[in-house]
Tab-separated table of C-alpha atoms and ligand atoms in Angstrom:
chain	number	residue	atom	x	y	z
A	28	MET	CA	-4.696	-18.283	-8.714
A	29	SER	CA	-1.635	-16.334	-9.694
A	30	ARG	CA	-1.275	-15.442	-6.018
A	31	THR	CA	-1.307	-18.987	-4.701
A	32	LEU	CA	1.309	-20.307	-7.110
A	33	PRO	CA	4.433	-18.779	-5.496
A	34	LEU	CA	3.272	-20.077	-2.109
A	35	ALA	CA	2.811	-23.606	-3.467
A	36	ARG	CA	6.304	-23.429	-4.982
A	37	ALA	CA	7.831	-22.262	-1.740
A	38	SER	CA	6.335	-25.111	0.216
A	39	ARG	CA	7.432	-27.645	-2.429
A	40	SER	CA	11.020	-26.508	-2.398
A	41	GLY	CA	10.870	-26.383	1.409
A	42	LEU	CA	10.087	-30.068	1.471
A	43	GLY	CA	12.738	-30.756	-1.164
A	44	ASP	CA	15.323	-28.896	0.901
A	45	ALA	CA	14.374	-30.786	4.024
A	46	VAL	CA	14.661	-34.128	2.186
A	47	ARG	CA	17.977	-33.078	0.659
A	48	ALA	CA	19.317	-32.238	4.124
A	49	ALA	CA	18.117	-35.557	5.529
A	50	VAL	CA	19.645	-37.536	2.668
A	51	ALA	CA	22.896	-35.567	2.883
A	52	GLY	CA	23.254	-36.853	6.429
A	53	VAL	CA	22.956	-40.524	5.442
A	54	VAL	CA	26.249	-42.273	6.116
A	55	HIS	CA	27.460	-44.228	3.075
A	56	PRO	CA	27.647	-47.877	4.159
A	57	ALA	CA	30.924	-48.538	2.353
A	58	LEU	CA	32.627	-45.179	2.752
A	59	ASP	CA	31.554	-44.335	6.318
A	60	ARG	CA	31.026	-40.663	5.497
A	61	PRO	CA	27.807	-38.669	4.967
A	62	LEU	CA	26.550	-38.543	1.382
A	63	GLY	CA	26.479	-34.740	1.453
A	64	GLU	CA	30.119	-34.542	2.413
A	65	LEU	CA	30.989	-36.993	-0.378
A	66	GLY	CA	29.060	-35.014	-2.994
A	67	LEU	CA	26.794	-37.966	-3.787
A	68	VAL	CA	23.369	-36.340	-3.483
A	69	GLY	CA	21.927	-35.509	-6.898
A	70	ASP	CA	18.548	-33.986	-7.800
A	71	VAL	CA	15.793	-33.949	-5.218
A	72	THR	CA	12.283	-33.163	-6.370
A	73	ALA	CA	9.134	-32.914	-4.292
A	74	ARG	CA	5.567	-32.871	-5.546
A	75	GLY	CA	2.989	-32.940	-2.837
A	76	GLY	CA	4.226	-35.595	-0.439
A	77	ARG	CA	5.974	-37.522	-3.227
A	78	VAL	CA	9.714	-37.093	-3.472
A	79	ALA	CA	12.298	-38.411	-5.895
A	80	VAL	CA	15.913	-38.508	-4.773
A	81	THR	CA	18.843	-39.174	-7.082
A	82	VAL	CA	21.921	-40.673	-5.491
A	83	ARG	CA	25.204	-40.719	-7.354
A	84	THR	CA	26.838	-44.113	-7.380
A	85	LEU	CA	30.361	-45.270	-8.108
A	86	VAL	CA	29.409	-48.164	-10.341
A	87	ARG	CA	27.301	-48.170	-13.459
A	88	GLU	CA	24.766	-50.751	-12.406
A	89	ALA	CA	23.879	-50.013	-8.813
A	90	SER	CA	22.017	-53.068	-7.616
A	91	PRO	CA	18.421	-52.578	-6.423
A	92	ALA	CA	19.506	-54.413	-3.264
A	93	ASP	CA	22.215	-51.832	-2.578
A	94	PRO	CA	21.848	-51.070	1.153
A	95	LEU	CA	22.334	-47.387	0.341
A	96	ARG	CA	18.935	-47.242	-1.353
A	97	GLY	CA	17.179	-48.435	1.778
A	98	LEU	CA	19.042	-45.950	3.960
A	99	VAL	CA	18.181	-43.058	1.638
A	100	GLU	CA	14.547	-44.096	1.484
A	101	LEU	CA	14.310	-44.297	5.272
A	102	ALA	CA	15.930	-40.907	5.735
A	103	ALA	CA	13.558	-39.284	3.240
A	104	LEU	CA	10.501	-40.963	4.751
A	105	GLY	CA	11.523	-39.582	8.117
A	106	VAL	CA	10.944	-36.029	6.892
A	107	ASP	CA	7.629	-34.532	7.918
A	108	GLY	CA	5.211	-34.374	5.005
A	109	VAL	CA	6.849	-37.102	2.896
A	110	ARG	CA	4.438	-39.837	1.859
A	111	ASP	CA	6.263	-41.606	-0.911
A	112	VAL	CA	9.919	-41.854	-1.944
A	113	GLU	CA	11.525	-42.909	-5.194
A	114	VAL	CA	15.280	-43.449	-5.096
A	115	ARG	CA	17.038	-43.084	-8.432
A	116	THR	CA	20.697	-43.576	-9.155
A	117	SER	CA	23.066	-41.987	-11.608
A	118	THR	CA	26.714	-42.844	-12.143
A	119	LEU	CA	29.118	-40.292	-10.785
A	120	GLU	CA	30.689	-38.391	-13.667
A	121	GLU	CA	34.409	-37.822	-14.248
A	122	THR	CA	34.834	-34.595	-12.284
A	123	GLY	CA	32.723	-35.968	-9.460
A	124	ARG	CA	34.941	-39.052	-9.318
A	125	ALA	CA	38.093	-36.994	-9.142
A	126	SER	CA	36.801	-34.837	-6.323
A	127	LEU	CA	35.422	-37.870	-4.464
A	128	ALA	CA	38.815	-39.595	-4.725
A	129	GLY	CA	40.429	-36.458	-3.311
A	130	ARG	CA	38.030	-36.390	-0.382
A	131	LEU	CA	38.519	-40.081	0.310
A	132	ARG	CA	42.288	-39.769	0.213
A	133	ALA	CA	42.229	-36.786	2.510
A	134	GLY	CA	40.201	-38.673	5.106
A	135	ASN	CA	42.007	-41.999	4.741
A	136	ARG	CA	44.288	-43.256	7.497
A	137	ARG	CA	46.329	-46.411	7.577
A	138	PRO	CA	44.493	-48.802	9.931
A	139	GLY	CA	46.126	-48.752	13.331
A	140	ALA	CA	48.007	-45.508	12.638
A	141	LEU	CA	47.543	-42.507	14.871
A	142	GLY	CA	44.016	-41.162	14.468
A	143	SER	CA	42.619	-44.473	13.245
A	144	SER	CA	40.188	-46.330	15.466
A	145	ALA	CA	41.214	-49.794	14.266
A	146	ARG	CA	42.848	-52.465	16.360
A	147	VAL	CA	45.036	-54.518	14.052
A	148	TYR	CA	45.795	-58.204	14.481
A	149	ALA	CA	48.260	-60.037	12.254
A	150	VAL	CA	47.394	-63.729	12.087
A	151	ALA	CA	50.594	-65.746	11.782
A	152	SER	CA	51.913	-69.287	12.037
A	153	GLY	CA	55.154	-71.155	11.682
A	154	LYS	CA	53.984	-73.945	9.410
A	155	GLY	CA	51.609	-73.696	6.490
A	156	GLY	CA	48.162	-75.190	6.473
A	157	VAL	CA	47.526	-74.938	10.215
A	158	GLY	CA	44.330	-72.918	9.718
A	159	LYS	CA	45.321	-69.228	9.825
A	160	SER	CA	42.978	-68.232	7.031
A	161	SER	CA	40.068	-70.279	8.361
A	162	VAL	CA	40.565	-68.741	11.798
A	163	THR	CA	40.827	-65.241	10.288
A	164	ALA	CA	37.647	-65.571	8.222
A	165	ASN	CA	35.564	-66.857	11.106
A	166	LEU	CA	36.950	-64.400	13.630
A	167	ALA	CA	36.036	-61.624	11.208
A	168	VAL	CA	32.466	-62.856	10.928
A	169	ALA	CA	32.149	-63.313	14.707
A	170	LEU	CA	33.435	-59.805	15.393
A	171	ALA	CA	31.190	-58.293	12.716
A	172	ARG	CA	28.195	-60.051	14.250
A	173	SER	CA	29.028	-58.515	17.586
A	174	GLY	CA	28.570	-55.132	15.969
A	175	GLN	CA	32.165	-54.261	15.165
A	176	ARG	CA	33.326	-52.861	11.851
A	177	VAL	CA	35.769	-55.435	10.566
A	178	GLY	CA	38.253	-55.557	7.717
A	179	VAL	CA	40.268	-58.516	6.475
A	180	LEU	CA	43.466	-57.909	4.562
A	181	ASP	CA	44.728	-60.996	2.798
A	182	ALA	CA	48.475	-60.464	3.001
A	183	ASP	CA	49.184	-63.924	1.652
A	184	VAL	CA	50.000	-62.521	-1.752
A	185	TRP	CA	51.071	-65.842	-3.235
A	186	GLY	CA	48.710	-68.237	-1.534
A	187	TYR	CA	45.706	-65.930	-1.092
A	188	SER	CA	42.583	-67.705	0.114
A	189	VAL	CA	40.273	-64.976	1.389
A	190	PRO	CA	38.211	-64.776	-1.847
A	191	GLN	CA	37.569	-68.522	-1.692
A	192	LEU	CA	36.783	-68.592	2.038
A	193	PHE	CA	34.178	-65.830	1.646
A	194	GLY	CA	32.909	-67.085	-1.693
A	195	VAL	CA	33.584	-63.819	-3.510
A	196	ARG	CA	35.562	-63.147	-6.619
A	197	GLU	CA	34.960	-59.681	-7.918
A	198	GLN	CA	37.028	-56.729	-8.905
A	199	PRO	CA	36.859	-54.132	-6.144
A	200	VAL	CA	35.408	-50.771	-7.141
A	201	ALA	CA	38.128	-48.186	-7.646
A	202	VAL	CA	37.729	-44.418	-7.853
A	203	LYS	CA	40.781	-42.801	-9.389
A	204	GLY	CA	43.220	-45.095	-7.632
A	205	VAL	CA	41.293	-45.360	-4.354
A	206	MET	CA	40.055	-48.924	-3.952
A	207	LEU	CA	36.982	-49.904	-1.985
A	208	PRO	CA	37.078	-53.200	-0.133
A	209	VAL	CA	34.633	-55.906	-1.190
A	210	GLN	CA	31.898	-56.177	1.434
A	211	THR	CA	30.321	-59.459	2.357
A	212	HIS	CA	28.642	-60.760	5.515
A	213	GLY	CA	29.345	-57.401	7.116
A	214	VAL	CA	33.112	-57.756	6.573
A	215	ARG	CA	35.337	-55.601	4.333
A	216	LEU	CA	37.776	-57.676	2.326
A	217	MET	CA	40.845	-56.955	0.261
A	218	SER	CA	42.946	-59.590	-1.453
A	219	ILE	CA	45.314	-59.790	-4.388
A	220	GLY	CA	43.041	-62.648	-5.441
A	221	PHE	CA	40.424	-60.081	-6.490
A	222	PHE	CA	42.773	-58.770	-9.156
A	223	VAL	CA	44.574	-61.743	-10.633
A	224	ASP	CA	43.577	-64.702	-12.694
A	225	GLU	CA	43.259	-67.802	-10.526
A	226	GLU	CA	45.717	-69.757	-12.657
A	227	GLN	CA	48.225	-66.954	-12.866
A	228	PRO	CA	51.168	-67.178	-10.453
A	229	VAL	CA	51.954	-64.120	-8.362
A	230	VAL	CA	55.689	-63.644	-8.647
A	231	TRP	CA	56.332	-60.429	-6.783
A	232	ARG	CA	59.138	-60.013	-4.385
A	233	GLY	CA	61.152	-57.360	-2.629
A	234	PRO	CA	60.106	-53.783	-3.382
A	235	MET	CA	57.028	-54.770	-5.408
A	236	LEU	CA	55.746	-56.777	-2.532
A	237	GLN	CA	56.281	-53.918	-0.141
A	238	LYS	CA	54.535	-51.562	-2.560
A	239	ALA	CA	51.557	-53.876	-2.944
A	240	LEU	CA	51.100	-54.201	0.809
A	241	GLU	CA	51.435	-50.455	1.243
A	242	GLN	CA	48.784	-49.911	-1.391
A	243	PHE	CA	46.462	-52.307	0.386
A	244	LEU	CA	46.848	-50.255	3.530
A	245	ASP	CA	46.943	-46.710	2.168
A	246	ASP	CA	45.022	-46.773	-1.134
A	247	VAL	CA	42.151	-48.876	0.147
A	248	CYS	CA	39.353	-46.873	1.661
A	249	TRP	CA	38.780	-49.141	4.652
A	250	GLY	CA	36.511	-46.573	6.288
A	251	GLU	CA	36.227	-46.475	10.052
A	252	LEU	CA	37.232	-49.921	11.258
A	253	ASP	CA	37.156	-51.295	14.764
A	254	VAL	CA	39.280	-54.282	13.829
A	255	LEU	CA	41.550	-55.173	10.913
A	256	LEU	CA	42.660	-58.795	10.655
A	257	VAL	CA	45.698	-59.416	8.487
A	258	ASP	CA	45.988	-62.960	7.168
A	259	LEU	CA	49.708	-63.665	6.759
A	260	PRO	CA	51.490	-66.371	4.814
A	261	PRO	CA	53.269	-68.899	7.052
A	262	GLY	CA	56.731	-68.372	8.442
A	263	THR	CA	59.056	-65.453	8.976
A	264	GLY	CA	59.550	-64.384	5.357
A	265	ASP	CA	59.287	-61.078	3.523
A	266	VAL	CA	55.558	-60.554	3.969
A	267	PRO	CA	55.354	-61.000	7.753
A	268	LEU	CA	58.430	-58.795	8.127
A	269	THR	CA	56.984	-56.088	5.890
A	270	VAL	CA	53.664	-56.201	7.736
A	271	LEU	CA	55.524	-55.789	11.017
A	272	GLU	CA	57.203	-52.697	9.606
A	273	LEU	CA	54.105	-51.201	8.019
A	274	LEU	CA	51.841	-51.837	10.998
A	275	PRO	CA	53.946	-51.224	14.091
A	276	ASP	CA	50.841	-50.971	16.267
A	277	ALA	CA	49.471	-54.354	15.325
A	278	ALA	CA	49.369	-57.309	17.684
A	279	MET	CA	50.047	-60.846	16.567
A	280	LEU	CA	47.775	-63.854	16.850
A	281	VAL	CA	49.699	-67.069	16.472
A	282	VAL	CA	47.944	-70.156	15.158
A	283	THR	CA	49.418	-73.583	15.757
A	284	THR	CA	48.366	-77.198	15.841
A	285	PRO	CA	48.905	-79.168	19.060
A	286	GLN	CA	51.924	-80.840	17.449
A	287	ARG	CA	55.368	-80.110	18.913
A	288	ALA	CA	56.956	-79.483	15.494
A	289	ALA	CA	54.296	-76.898	14.590
A	290	GLU	CA	54.527	-75.207	17.954
A	291	GLN	CA	58.312	-74.893	17.708
A	292	VAL	CA	58.241	-73.115	14.342
A	293	ALA	CA	55.327	-70.977	15.494
A	294	ALA	CA	57.462	-69.860	18.426
A	295	ARG	CA	59.959	-68.379	15.929
A	296	VAL	CA	57.274	-66.194	14.382
A	297	GLY	CA	56.131	-65.118	17.819
A	298	ARG	CA	59.679	-64.206	18.776
A	299	MET	CA	60.101	-62.263	15.557
A	300	ALA	CA	57.095	-60.166	16.616
A	301	LEU	CA	58.365	-59.672	20.151
A	302	ASP	CA	61.816	-58.677	18.858
A	303	ALA	CA	60.106	-56.021	16.754
A	304	ARG	CA	58.216	-54.920	19.895
A	305	MET	CA	54.950	-56.194	18.526
A	306	PRO	CA	52.912	-57.808	21.291
A	307	VAL	CA	51.527	-61.302	20.899
A	308	ALA	CA	47.814	-60.996	21.682
A	309	GLY	CA	47.348	-64.724	22.016
A	310	VAL	CA	47.641	-68.226	20.680
A	311	VAL	CA	44.953	-70.202	18.883
A	312	GLU	CA	45.389	-73.944	18.922
A	313	ASN	CA	43.716	-75.425	15.861
A	314	MET	CA	42.905	-79.026	14.938
A	315	THR	CA	42.837	-80.009	18.582
A	316	GLY	CA	42.045	-83.657	19.200
A	317	GLY	CA	42.813	-84.655	15.659
A	318	GLY	CA	45.755	-86.914	16.353
A	319	PHE	CA	48.238	-84.059	15.918
A	320	GLY	CA	49.808	-84.555	19.336
A	321	SER	CA	48.801	-82.411	22.260
A	322	GLY	CA	49.763	-79.445	24.375
A	323	GLY	CA	51.169	-77.315	21.516
A	324	GLY	CA	48.968	-74.337	22.310
A	325	ASP	CA	49.864	-74.302	25.989
A	326	ARG	CA	53.581	-74.710	25.394
A	327	LEU	CA	53.605	-71.957	22.755
A	328	ALA	CA	51.618	-69.640	25.015
A	329	GLU	CA	54.090	-70.193	27.800
A	330	THR	CA	57.073	-69.554	25.531
A	331	LEU	CA	55.553	-66.315	24.243
A	332	GLY	CA	54.021	-65.141	27.500
A	333	ALA	CA	50.603	-64.870	25.864
A	334	PRO	CA	47.250	-66.513	26.610
A	335	VAL	CA	45.664	-69.414	24.723
A	336	LEU	CA	42.533	-67.789	23.323
A	337	GLY	CA	40.894	-71.029	22.310
A	338	ARG	CA	41.235	-74.557	21.053
A	339	VAL	CA	39.477	-75.273	17.791
A	340	PRO	CA	38.718	-78.965	17.289
A	341	LEU	CA	39.408	-80.805	14.096
A	342	ASP	CA	35.995	-80.514	12.496
A	343	GLU	CA	35.093	-81.636	9.032
A	344	ALA	CA	32.465	-78.877	8.925
A	345	LEU	CA	35.213	-76.225	8.914
A	346	CYS	CA	36.857	-77.843	5.935
A	347	ARG	CA	33.513	-78.036	4.116
A	348	ALA	CA	32.735	-74.396	4.873
A	349	GLY	CA	36.052	-73.397	3.301
A	350	ASP	CA	35.277	-75.348	0.160
A	351	ASP	CA	31.744	-73.943	-0.042
A	352	GLY	CA	32.872	-70.361	0.421
A	353	VAL	CA	30.673	-69.578	3.417
A	354	PRO	CA	32.409	-69.038	6.774
A	355	LEU	CA	31.445	-71.780	9.239
A	356	LEU	CA	30.096	-69.297	11.757
A	357	LEU	CA	27.376	-68.484	9.236
A	358	SER	CA	26.771	-71.871	7.648
A	359	GLU	CA	26.861	-74.022	10.799
A	360	PRO	CA	27.096	-71.814	13.880
A	361	ASP	CA	26.527	-74.780	16.188
A	362	ALA	CA	29.358	-76.908	14.801
A	363	PRO	CA	32.031	-77.537	17.471
A	364	ALA	CA	34.687	-75.577	15.550
A	365	ALA	CA	32.281	-72.641	15.085
A	366	ARG	CA	31.603	-72.460	18.814
A	367	ALA	CA	35.303	-72.569	19.567
A	368	LEU	CA	36.020	-69.812	17.037
A	369	ALA	CA	33.268	-67.633	18.492
A	370	GLY	CA	34.990	-68.138	21.848
A	371	VAL	CA	38.302	-66.962	20.403
A	372	ALA	CA	36.615	-63.814	19.083
A	373	ALA	CA	35.112	-63.100	22.489
A	374	ALA	CA	38.461	-63.653	24.205
A	375	LEU	CA	40.468	-61.464	21.830
A	376	PRO	CA	42.339	-58.998	24.012
A	377	VAL	CA	42.274	-55.309	23.258
A	378	VAL	CA	45.801	-54.142	22.617
A	379	ARG	CA	46.551	-50.518	23.227
A	380	ARG	CA	49.611	-48.385	23.023
A	381	SER	CA	51.098	-47.688	26.402
A	382	LEU	CA	52.196	-44.194	27.341
A	383	VAL	CA	55.810	-44.931	26.550
A	384	GLY	CA	54.932	-45.779	22.972
A	385	ARG	CA	55.210	-49.527	23.347
A	386	SER	CA	52.164	-51.686	22.888
A	387	LEU	CA	51.015	-53.822	25.757
A	388	PRO	CA	48.237	-56.398	25.686
A	389	LEU	CA	45.322	-55.568	27.950
A	390	PHE	CA	42.783	-58.223	28.651
A	391	VAL	CA	39.073	-57.686	28.593
A	392	GLY	CA	36.372	-59.718	30.221
B	427	ATP	N1	39.843	-77.199	12.693
B	427	ATP	C1	39.841	-77.680	11.456
B	427	ATP	N2	39.185	-78.817	11.174
B	427	ATP	C2	39.188	-79.328	9.916
B	427	ATP	N3	39.786	-78.757	8.870
B	427	ATP	C3	40.443	-77.609	9.092
B	427	ATP	C4	40.513	-77.012	10.381
B	427	ATP	N4	41.230	-75.864	10.272
B	427	ATP	C5	41.586	-75.762	8.995
B	427	ATP	N5	41.139	-76.796	8.265
B	427	ATP	C6	41.367	-77.071	6.847
B	427	ATP	O1	42.759	-77.143	6.660
B	427	ATP	C7	43.149	-76.548	5.434
B	427	ATP	C8	44.149	-75.416	5.714
B	427	ATP	O2	43.474	-74.379	6.389
B	427	ATP	P1	43.808	-72.852	6.108
B	427	ATP	O3	43.880	-72.583	4.673
B	427	ATP	O4	42.900	-72.061	6.954
B	427	ATP	O5	45.284	-72.837	6.721
B	427	ATP	P2	46.404	-71.722	6.563
B	427	ATP	O6	47.238	-71.803	7.785
B	427	ATP	O7	45.812	-70.429	6.223
B	427	ATP	O8	47.206	-72.285	5.318
B	427	ATP	P3	48.353	-71.515	4.481
B	427	ATP	O9	49.584	-71.620	5.319
B	427	ATP	O10	48.424	-72.280	3.227
B	427	ATP	O11	47.903	-70.112	4.313
B	427	ATP	C9	41.882	-76.073	4.784
B	427	ATP	O12	41.453	-77.045	3.900
B	427	ATP	C10	40.903	-75.942	5.952
B	427	ATP	O13	39.573	-76.116	5.553
B	428	MG	MG1	46.228	-69.104	4.634
């Protein structure tokens, strides 16, 4: 008996090691890096074919529905000899948090900057209330459903609406100054609205504003994104200008109503982008057929030398979806506005840097 014991131990730890290696390779769904690299794999024990894996989490109460649990379980079950898996969680302790923050910072790149995979679109308009945020939210959902990794940055620091449109209001998780976006419907969100009291006015300007936007780009761990949509406030004020400066490789999407007055002010925003050498990826005409005049999208597109990516009809369902906090593409995918918005997402041109360092719109499809 004393001779069989060491053998039994060796085989147990062999299985434990194999499970540990498999779990270390699981890519964290919010951080886009393997758990092993992030230092988030805790104890792994194996007894017979039964294994228990402890994963370190960033928040105290990791929800049982946390997608990470499922991924860890699957990875462990994939190891030969594993019959049963128990996933436990323990909150990452102070030193672990500090080293995780360091690793996240080291791997973080401003979306759209050199070395980042993200295409960045700034959604702008001349007038307020033409539907920028509604278009942004639904484009994000459409792109995420097509398998892309999508982020939405609510750059409307005073009139933020992203939390409402997605029906989320929670403090983002932060690890030593590195913020994680709030994930919902497969989209990563960041908004000043997650941090402030709804009734409280946001009164930043000038340097504070610039700092806040920089933080949203550099201190948020967006992970590997394919697309970042930036929801701008209307007009050509401080925020759109700052975004232009901070994200020189972005392209602009201009939203307008068919009305001549809206189209004319939208043209100013488009020209501001072009003057800053930011390409205009396209025009979205919203509230088409709603008695707001006609032809605004076409005229704006002609002025800016950019395509009309779609015409979104005036649709009460879109308004309702905004109030309910569920993007229309999810709540009523067959509504006329939802179909039109899905079309805009499919028509979104890929904008790449040209060899001479200027960005040029390239059209797909
Ligand atoms: N096609 C549409 N049909 C019906 N209602 C719409 C449509 N597009 C937007 N709306 C509604 O119009 C209002 C303004 O939309 P939204 O907030 O998206 O505009 P915005 O351009 O982001 O506004 P702001 O300039 O204030 O940021 C919302 O109540 C929204 O639900
Ligand atoms: Mg808005």
